[in-house]
Short mmCIF file of C-alpha atoms and ligand atoms in Angstrom, two decimals:
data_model
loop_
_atom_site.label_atom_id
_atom_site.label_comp_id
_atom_site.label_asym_id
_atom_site.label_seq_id
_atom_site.Cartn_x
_atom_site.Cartn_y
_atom_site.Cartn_z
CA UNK Q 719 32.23 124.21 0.90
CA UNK Q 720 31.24 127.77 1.82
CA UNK Q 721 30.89 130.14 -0.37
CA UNK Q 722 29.90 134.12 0.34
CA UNK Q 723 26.77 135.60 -1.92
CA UNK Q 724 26.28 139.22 -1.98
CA UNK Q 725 22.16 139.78 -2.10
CA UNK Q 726 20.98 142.91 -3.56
CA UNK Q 727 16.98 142.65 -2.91
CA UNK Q 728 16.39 146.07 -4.91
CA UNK Q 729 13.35 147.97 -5.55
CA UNK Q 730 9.26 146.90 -6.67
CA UNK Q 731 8.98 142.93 -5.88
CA UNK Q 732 12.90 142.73 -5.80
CA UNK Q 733 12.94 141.72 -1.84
CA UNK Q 734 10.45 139.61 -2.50
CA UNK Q 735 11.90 137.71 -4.98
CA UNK Q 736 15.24 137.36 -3.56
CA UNK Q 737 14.37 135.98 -0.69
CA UNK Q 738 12.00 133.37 -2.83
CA UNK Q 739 15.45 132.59 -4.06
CA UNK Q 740 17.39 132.61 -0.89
CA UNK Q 741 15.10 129.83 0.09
CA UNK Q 742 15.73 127.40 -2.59
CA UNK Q 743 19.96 128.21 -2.34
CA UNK Q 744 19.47 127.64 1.38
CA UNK Q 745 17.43 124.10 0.83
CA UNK Q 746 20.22 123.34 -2.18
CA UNK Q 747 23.47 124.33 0.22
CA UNK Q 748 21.34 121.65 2.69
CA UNK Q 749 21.16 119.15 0.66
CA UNK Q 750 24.29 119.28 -1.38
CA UNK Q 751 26.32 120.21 2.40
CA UNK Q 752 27.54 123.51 1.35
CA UNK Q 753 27.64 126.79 3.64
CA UNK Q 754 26.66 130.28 1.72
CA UNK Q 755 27.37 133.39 3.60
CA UNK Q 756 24.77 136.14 2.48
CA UNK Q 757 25.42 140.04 2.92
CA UNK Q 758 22.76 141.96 1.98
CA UNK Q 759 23.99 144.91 -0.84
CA UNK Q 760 22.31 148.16 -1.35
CA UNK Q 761 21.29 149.21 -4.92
CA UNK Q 762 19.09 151.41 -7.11
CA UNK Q 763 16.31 152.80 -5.48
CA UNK Q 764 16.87 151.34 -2.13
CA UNK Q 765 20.35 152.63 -1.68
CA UNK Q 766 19.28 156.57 -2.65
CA UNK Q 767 17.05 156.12 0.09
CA UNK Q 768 19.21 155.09 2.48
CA UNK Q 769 22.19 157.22 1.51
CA UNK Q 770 21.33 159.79 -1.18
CA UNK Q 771 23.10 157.65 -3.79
CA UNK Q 772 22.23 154.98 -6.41
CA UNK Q 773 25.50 153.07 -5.54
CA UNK Q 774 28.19 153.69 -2.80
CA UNK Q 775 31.67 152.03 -2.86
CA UNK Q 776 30.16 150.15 0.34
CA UNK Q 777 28.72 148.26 -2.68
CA UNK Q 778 31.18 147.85 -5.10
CA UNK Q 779 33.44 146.91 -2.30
CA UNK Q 780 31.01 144.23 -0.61
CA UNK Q 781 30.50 142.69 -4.52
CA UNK Q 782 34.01 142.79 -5.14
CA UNK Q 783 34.73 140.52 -1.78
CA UNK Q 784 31.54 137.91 -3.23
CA UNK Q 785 31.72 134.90 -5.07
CA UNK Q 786 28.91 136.13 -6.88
CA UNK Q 787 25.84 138.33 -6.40
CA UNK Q 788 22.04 137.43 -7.04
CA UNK Q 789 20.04 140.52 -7.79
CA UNK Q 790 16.32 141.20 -7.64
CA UNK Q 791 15.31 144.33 -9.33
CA UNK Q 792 16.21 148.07 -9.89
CA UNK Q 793 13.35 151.03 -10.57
CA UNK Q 794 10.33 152.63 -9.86
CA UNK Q 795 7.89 153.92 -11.40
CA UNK Q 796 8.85 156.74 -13.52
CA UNK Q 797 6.27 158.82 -13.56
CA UNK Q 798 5.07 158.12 -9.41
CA UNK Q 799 8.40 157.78 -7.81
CA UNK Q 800 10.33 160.56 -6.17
CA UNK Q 801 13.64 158.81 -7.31
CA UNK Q 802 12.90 159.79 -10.98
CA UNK Q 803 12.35 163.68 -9.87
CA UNK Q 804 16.63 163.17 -9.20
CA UNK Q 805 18.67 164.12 -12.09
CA UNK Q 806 19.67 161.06 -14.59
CA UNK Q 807 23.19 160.28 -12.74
CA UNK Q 808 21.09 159.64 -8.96
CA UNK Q 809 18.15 157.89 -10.36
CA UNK Q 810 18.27 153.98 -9.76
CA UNK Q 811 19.02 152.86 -13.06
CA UNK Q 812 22.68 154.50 -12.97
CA UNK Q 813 23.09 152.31 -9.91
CA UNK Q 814 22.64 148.93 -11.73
CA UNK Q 815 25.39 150.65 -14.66
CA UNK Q 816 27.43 151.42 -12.23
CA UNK Q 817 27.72 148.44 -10.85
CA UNK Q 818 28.18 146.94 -14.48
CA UNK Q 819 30.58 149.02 -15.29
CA UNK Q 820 32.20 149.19 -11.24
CA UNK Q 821 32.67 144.96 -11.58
CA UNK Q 822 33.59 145.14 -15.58
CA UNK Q 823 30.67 142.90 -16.18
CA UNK Q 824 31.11 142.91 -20.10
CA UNK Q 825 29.10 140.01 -21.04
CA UNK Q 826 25.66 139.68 -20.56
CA UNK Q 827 24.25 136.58 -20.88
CA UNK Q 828 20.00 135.99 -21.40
CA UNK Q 829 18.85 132.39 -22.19
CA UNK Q 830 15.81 132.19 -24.03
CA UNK Q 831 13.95 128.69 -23.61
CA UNK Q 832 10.55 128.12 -24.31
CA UNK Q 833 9.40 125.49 -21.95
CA UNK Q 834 6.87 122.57 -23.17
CA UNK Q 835 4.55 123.26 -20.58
CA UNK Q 836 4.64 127.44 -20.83
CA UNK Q 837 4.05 126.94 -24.93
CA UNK Q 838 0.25 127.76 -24.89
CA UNK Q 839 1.53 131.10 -23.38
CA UNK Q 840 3.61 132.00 -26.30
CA UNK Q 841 1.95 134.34 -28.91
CA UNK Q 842 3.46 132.20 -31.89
CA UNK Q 843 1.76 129.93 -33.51
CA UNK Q 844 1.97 126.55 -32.84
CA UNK Q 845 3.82 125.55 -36.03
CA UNK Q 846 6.48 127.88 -35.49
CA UNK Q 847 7.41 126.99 -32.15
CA UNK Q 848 7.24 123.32 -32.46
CA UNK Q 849 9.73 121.10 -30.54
CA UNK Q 850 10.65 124.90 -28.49
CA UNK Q 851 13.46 127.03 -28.94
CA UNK Q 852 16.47 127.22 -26.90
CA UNK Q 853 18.30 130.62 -27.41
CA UNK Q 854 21.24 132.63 -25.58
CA UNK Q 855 21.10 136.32 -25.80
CA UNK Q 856 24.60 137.33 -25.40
CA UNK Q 857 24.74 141.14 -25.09
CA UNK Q 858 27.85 143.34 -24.71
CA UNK Q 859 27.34 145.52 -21.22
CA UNK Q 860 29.61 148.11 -20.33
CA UNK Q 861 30.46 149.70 -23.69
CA UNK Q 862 28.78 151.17 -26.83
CA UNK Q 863 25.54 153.99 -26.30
CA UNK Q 864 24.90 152.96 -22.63
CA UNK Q 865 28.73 154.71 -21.85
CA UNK Q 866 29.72 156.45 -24.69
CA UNK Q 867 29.40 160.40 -24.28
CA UNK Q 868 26.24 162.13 -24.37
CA UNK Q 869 24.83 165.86 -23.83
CA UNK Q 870 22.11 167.65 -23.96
CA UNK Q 871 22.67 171.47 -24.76
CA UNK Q 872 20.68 174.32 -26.74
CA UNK Q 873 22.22 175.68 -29.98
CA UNK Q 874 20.87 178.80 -31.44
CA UNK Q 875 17.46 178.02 -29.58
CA UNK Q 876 17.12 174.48 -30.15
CA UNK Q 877 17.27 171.83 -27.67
CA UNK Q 878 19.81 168.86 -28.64
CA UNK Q 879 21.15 166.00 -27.48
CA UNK Q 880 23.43 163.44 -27.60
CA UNK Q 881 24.55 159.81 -27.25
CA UNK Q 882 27.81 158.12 -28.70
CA UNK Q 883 28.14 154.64 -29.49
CA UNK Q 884 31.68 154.06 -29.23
CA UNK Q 885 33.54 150.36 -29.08
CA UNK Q 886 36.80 149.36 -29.13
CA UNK Q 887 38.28 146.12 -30.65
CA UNK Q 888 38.99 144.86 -27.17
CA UNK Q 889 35.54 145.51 -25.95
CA UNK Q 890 34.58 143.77 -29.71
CA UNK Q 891 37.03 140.91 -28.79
CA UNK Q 892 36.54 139.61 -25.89
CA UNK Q 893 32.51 139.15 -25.72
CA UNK Q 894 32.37 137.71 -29.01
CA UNK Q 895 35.28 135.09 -27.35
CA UNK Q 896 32.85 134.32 -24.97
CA UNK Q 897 29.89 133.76 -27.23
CA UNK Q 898 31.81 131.33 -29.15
CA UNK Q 899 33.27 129.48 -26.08
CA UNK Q 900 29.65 129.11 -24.94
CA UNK Q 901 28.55 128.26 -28.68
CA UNK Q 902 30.99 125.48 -28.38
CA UNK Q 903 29.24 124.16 -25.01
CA UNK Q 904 25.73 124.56 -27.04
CA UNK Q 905 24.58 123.90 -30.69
CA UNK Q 906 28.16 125.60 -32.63
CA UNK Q 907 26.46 128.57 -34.12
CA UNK Q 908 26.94 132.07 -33.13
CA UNK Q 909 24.70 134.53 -35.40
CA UNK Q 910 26.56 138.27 -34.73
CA UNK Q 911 23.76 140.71 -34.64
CA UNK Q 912 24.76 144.48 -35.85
CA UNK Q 913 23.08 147.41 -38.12
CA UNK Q 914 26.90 147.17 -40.88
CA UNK Q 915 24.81 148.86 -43.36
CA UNK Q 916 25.07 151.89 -41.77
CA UNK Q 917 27.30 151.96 -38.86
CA UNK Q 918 31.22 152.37 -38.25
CA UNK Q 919 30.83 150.79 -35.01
CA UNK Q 920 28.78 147.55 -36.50
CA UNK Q 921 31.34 147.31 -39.22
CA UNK Q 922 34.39 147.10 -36.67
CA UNK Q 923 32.41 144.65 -34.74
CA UNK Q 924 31.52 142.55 -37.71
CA UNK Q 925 35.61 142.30 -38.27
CA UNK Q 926 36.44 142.07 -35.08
CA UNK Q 927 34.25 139.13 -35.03
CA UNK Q 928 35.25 137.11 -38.27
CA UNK Q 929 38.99 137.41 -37.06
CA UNK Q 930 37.68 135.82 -33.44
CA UNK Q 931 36.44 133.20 -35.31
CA UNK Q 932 38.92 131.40 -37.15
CA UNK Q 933 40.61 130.41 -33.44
CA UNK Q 934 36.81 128.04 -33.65
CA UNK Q 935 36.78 126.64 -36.78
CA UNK Q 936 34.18 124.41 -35.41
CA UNK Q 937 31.57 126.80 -34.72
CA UNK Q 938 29.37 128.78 -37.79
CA UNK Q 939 29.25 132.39 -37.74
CA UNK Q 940 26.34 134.37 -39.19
CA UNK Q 941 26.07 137.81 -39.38
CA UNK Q 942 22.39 139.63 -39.58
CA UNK Q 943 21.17 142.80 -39.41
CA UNK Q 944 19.36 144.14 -36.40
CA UNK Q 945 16.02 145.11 -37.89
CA UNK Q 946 16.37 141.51 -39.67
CA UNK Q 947 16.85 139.95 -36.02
CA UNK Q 948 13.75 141.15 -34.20
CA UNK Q 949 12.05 140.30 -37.50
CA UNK Q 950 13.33 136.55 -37.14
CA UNK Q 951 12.83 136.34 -34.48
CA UNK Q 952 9.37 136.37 -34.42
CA UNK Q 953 8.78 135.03 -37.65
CA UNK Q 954 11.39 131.79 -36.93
CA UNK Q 955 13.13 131.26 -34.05
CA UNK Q 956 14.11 128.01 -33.83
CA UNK Q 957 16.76 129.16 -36.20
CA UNK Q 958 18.84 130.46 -33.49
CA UNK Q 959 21.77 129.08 -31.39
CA UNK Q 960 23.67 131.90 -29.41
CA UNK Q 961 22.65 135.75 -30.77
CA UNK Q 962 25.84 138.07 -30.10
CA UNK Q 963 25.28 142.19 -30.07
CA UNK Q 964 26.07 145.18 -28.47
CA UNK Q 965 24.86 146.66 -25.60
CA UNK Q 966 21.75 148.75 -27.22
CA UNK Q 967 20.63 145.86 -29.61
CA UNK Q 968 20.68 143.32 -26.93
CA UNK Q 969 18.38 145.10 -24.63
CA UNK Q 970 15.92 145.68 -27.29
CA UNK Q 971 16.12 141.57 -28.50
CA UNK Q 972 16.64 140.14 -25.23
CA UNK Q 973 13.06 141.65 -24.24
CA UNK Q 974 11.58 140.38 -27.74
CA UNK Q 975 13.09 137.06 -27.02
CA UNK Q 976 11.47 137.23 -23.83
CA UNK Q 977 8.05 137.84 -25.02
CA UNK Q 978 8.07 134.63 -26.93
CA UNK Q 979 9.41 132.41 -23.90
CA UNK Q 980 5.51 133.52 -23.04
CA UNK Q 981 6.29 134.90 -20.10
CA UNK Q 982 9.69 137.27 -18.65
CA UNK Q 983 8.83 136.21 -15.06
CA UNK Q 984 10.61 133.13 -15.90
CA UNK Q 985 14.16 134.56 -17.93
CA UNK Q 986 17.17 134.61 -16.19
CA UNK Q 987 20.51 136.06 -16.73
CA UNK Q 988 24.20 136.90 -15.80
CA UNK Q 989 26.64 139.21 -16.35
CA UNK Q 990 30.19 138.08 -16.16
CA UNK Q 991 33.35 139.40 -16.19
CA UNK Q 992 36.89 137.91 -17.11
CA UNK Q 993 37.12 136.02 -13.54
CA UNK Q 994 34.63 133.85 -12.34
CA UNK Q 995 33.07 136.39 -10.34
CA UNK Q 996 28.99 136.91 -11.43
CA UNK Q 997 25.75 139.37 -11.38
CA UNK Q 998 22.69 137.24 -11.60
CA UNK Q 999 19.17 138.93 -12.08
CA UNK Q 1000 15.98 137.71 -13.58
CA UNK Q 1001 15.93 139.56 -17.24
CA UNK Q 1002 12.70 141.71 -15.76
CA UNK Q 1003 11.88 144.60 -14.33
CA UNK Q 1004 10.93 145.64 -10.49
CA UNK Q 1005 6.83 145.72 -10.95
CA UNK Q 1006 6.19 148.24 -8.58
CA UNK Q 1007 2.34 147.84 -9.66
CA UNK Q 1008 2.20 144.36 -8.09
CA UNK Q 1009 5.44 144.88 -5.20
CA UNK Q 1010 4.37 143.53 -2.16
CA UNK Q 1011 1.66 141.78 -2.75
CA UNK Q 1012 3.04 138.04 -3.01
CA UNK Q 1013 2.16 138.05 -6.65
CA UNK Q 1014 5.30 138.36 -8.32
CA UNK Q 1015 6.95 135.01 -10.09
CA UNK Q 1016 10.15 134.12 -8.24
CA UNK Q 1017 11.15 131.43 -11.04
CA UNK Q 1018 14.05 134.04 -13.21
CA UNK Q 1019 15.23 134.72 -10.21
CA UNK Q 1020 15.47 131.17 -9.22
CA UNK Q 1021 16.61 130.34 -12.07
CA UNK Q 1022 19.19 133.42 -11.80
CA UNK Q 1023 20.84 131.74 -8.79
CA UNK Q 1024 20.82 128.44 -10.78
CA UNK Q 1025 23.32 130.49 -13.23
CA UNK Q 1026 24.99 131.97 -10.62
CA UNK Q 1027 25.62 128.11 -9.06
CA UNK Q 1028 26.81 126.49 -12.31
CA UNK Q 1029 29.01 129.79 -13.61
CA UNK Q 1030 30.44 131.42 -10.26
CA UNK Q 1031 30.64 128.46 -8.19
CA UNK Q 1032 30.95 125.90 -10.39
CA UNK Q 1033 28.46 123.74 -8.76
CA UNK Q 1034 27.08 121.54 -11.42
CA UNK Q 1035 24.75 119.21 -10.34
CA UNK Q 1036 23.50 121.67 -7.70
CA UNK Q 1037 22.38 123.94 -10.72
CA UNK Q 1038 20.92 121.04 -12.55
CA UNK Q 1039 19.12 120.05 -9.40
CA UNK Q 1040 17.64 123.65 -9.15
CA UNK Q 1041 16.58 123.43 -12.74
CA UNK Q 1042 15.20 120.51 -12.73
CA UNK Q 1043 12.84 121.37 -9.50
CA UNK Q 1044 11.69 124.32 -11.65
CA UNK Q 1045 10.50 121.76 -14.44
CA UNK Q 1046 8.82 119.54 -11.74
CA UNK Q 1047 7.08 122.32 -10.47
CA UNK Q 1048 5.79 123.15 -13.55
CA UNK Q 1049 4.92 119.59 -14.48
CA UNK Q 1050 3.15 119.18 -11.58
CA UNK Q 1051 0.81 122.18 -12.74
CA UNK Q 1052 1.64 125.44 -10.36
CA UNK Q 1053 1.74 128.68 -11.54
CA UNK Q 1054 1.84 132.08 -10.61
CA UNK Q 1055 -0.23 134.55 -12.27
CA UNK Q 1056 1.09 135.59 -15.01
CA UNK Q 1057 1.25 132.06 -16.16
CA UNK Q 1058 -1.57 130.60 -15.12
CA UNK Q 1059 -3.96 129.00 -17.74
CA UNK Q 1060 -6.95 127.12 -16.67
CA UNK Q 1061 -7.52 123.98 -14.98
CA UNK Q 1062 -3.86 124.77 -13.18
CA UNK Q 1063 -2.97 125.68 -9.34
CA UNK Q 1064 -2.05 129.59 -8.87
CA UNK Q 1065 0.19 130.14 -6.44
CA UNK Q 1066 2.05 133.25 -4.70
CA UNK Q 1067 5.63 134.12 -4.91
CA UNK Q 1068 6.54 132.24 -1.68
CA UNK Q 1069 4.87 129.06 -1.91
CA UNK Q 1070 5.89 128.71 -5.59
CA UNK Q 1071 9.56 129.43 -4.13
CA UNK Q 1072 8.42 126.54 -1.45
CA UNK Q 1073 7.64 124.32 -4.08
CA UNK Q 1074 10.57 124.88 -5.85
CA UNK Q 1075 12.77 124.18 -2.51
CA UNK Q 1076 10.34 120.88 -1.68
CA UNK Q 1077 11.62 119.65 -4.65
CA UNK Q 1078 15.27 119.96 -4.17
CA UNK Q 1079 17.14 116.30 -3.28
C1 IPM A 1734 18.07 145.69 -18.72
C2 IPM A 1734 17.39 146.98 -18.35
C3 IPM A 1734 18.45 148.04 -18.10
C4 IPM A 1734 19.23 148.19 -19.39
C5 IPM A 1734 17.88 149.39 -17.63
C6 IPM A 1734 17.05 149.25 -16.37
C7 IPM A 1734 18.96 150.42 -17.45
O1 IPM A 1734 16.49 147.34 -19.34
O2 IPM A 1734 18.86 145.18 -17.90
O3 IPM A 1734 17.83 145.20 -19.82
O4 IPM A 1734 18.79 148.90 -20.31
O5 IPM A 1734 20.29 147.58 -19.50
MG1 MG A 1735 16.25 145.93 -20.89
#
């Protein structure tokens, strides 16, 4: 079948990266006899240059009219990059909320699977982590502090600012229906993340979510507390099935989560909306300290379009078979970088991407 995939290649080691990944969906369209249609999107840093903005409607539009999009990464460095000299609302990052926000890509969702052969690269010890841990992150996106109001004025000589972190029961509702639909498809447990001890917004949420719940009376629900969370989660996290939070909270877990995988070059995520329609980027950032210099690991990314196969396209086996080439690869003892360990064979971003491909069919 054909199938059209917007490409946003992005900022730092985002091109190269993405087309890593183009490499492996071209080998799997191949061998599976599918046809994907690539337009290239412009976002972030790389669309201010070329038009003044972050995002243009050209963008929006060309997403809207994709089965799915496959993102590298967004950013530069803040304190080197001309793009950060641009007030808040032109600097890259309101690009990638835009688009969030542009697509109504509510739920974000950021596996967190320690791999057997990765484990002597998490900082754990080996008790903890024994038998590996196989967590989804699933974050709200386009609602609470990242969107809520916020100023920054002087009152009676003092500089102040502010955020709001405002949700509705919809926005409540219908991510915490998707974590338990995907619970279902997993382990049964959803753990609902929040900071109720303090907050009006956590205390809606942790309502909102109980009343979701009884349509799944086959699933547990757990609630913790935030601060509890990133404590768990490095002190146990095998105890975890799918996490559900808002926006703010999941961007600060997702990276802990991350951290313990041993390595983010290999974390991979989507953001969906109510359709099938998908975002897929790896869960890091753009690099720019290693950009260009073949040394970036194309594997989230890879893994990103794996996602974007099984979720957007529905494409089962082809994700599995993307998957699986990942594992091989690593089985057979290649790395990049910022896995390597000794005794192993380091590779650059495009061979490992080759490698990955090789092993497709
Ligand atoms: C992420 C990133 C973004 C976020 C930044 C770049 C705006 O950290 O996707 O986790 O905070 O959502
Ligand atoms: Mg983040």
């Amino acid at each position: 079948m054909k199938y059209r995939i917007g490409l946003i290649s992005g900022d730092g080691i985002g091109p190269e990266i993405i087309s890593g990944a183009r490499k492996v969906l071209d080998k799997t369209a191949s061998v599976y006899g599918h046809e994907f249609e690539y337009k290239e999107l412009l976002l972030g840093g790389a669309s201010i240059d070329k038009t003044g903005e972050p995002i243009t409607p050209e963008t929006i539009e060309g997403a809207k009219a994709s089965d799915a999009v496959l993102m590298g990464s967004i950013g530069g460095d803040a304190r080197t990059s001309h793009w950060y000299r641009l007030e808040p609302s032109k600097r890259p990052e309101a690009g990638l909320l835009g688009i969030r926000k542009a697509l109504g890509l509510f739920a974000n969702l950021r596996p967190a699977v320690l791999y057997d052969e990765l484990s002597g690269a998490c900082p754990l010890k080996a008790e903890l982590i024994e038998g590996g841990f196989d967590i989804m992150i699933m974050r709200e996106l386009t609602g609470g502090l990242y969107f809520g109001e916020r100023k920054t004025t002087v009152e009676n000589g003092l500089r102040t600012a502010v955020d709001t972190l405002t949700y509705n029961e919809n926005e409540i509702r219908r991510i915490a229906v998707k974590a338990f639909e995907i619970a279902g498809k997993r382990r049964g447990r959803v753990c609902s993340v929040d900071k109720a001890n303090v907050l009006d917004s956590s205390r809606l949420w942790r309502a909102v979510v109980e009343e979701v719940a009884k349509d799944y009376p086959g699933t547990e629900l757990t609630h913790m507390l935030v601060d509890n969370c990133a404590m768990q989660l490095v002190r146990d996290p095998r105890q975890f099935d799918v996490i559900l939070t808002e926006n703010m909270f999941g961007d600060i877990l997702s990276d802990e989560a991350s951290m313990i995988t041993g390595s983010i070059g290999m974390l991979a995520s989507a953001s969906l909306n109510d359709t099938s329609f998908g975002l897929y980027e790896p869960s890091h950032g753009s690099a720019p300290d290693i950009a260009g210099q073949d040394k970036a690991n194309p594997i989230a990314t890879i893994l990103s379009a794996a996602m974007l196969l099984r979720f957007s396209l529905d494409l089962q086996k082809e994700a599995d078979a993307v998957e699986n080439a990942v594992l091989k690869v690593l089985k057979d003892g290649y790395r990049t970088a910022d896995i390597m360990s000794e005794g192993l064979k380091c590779t650059g971003t495009q061979e490992m991407a080759s490698l990955i491909s090789e092993r497709i069919g």
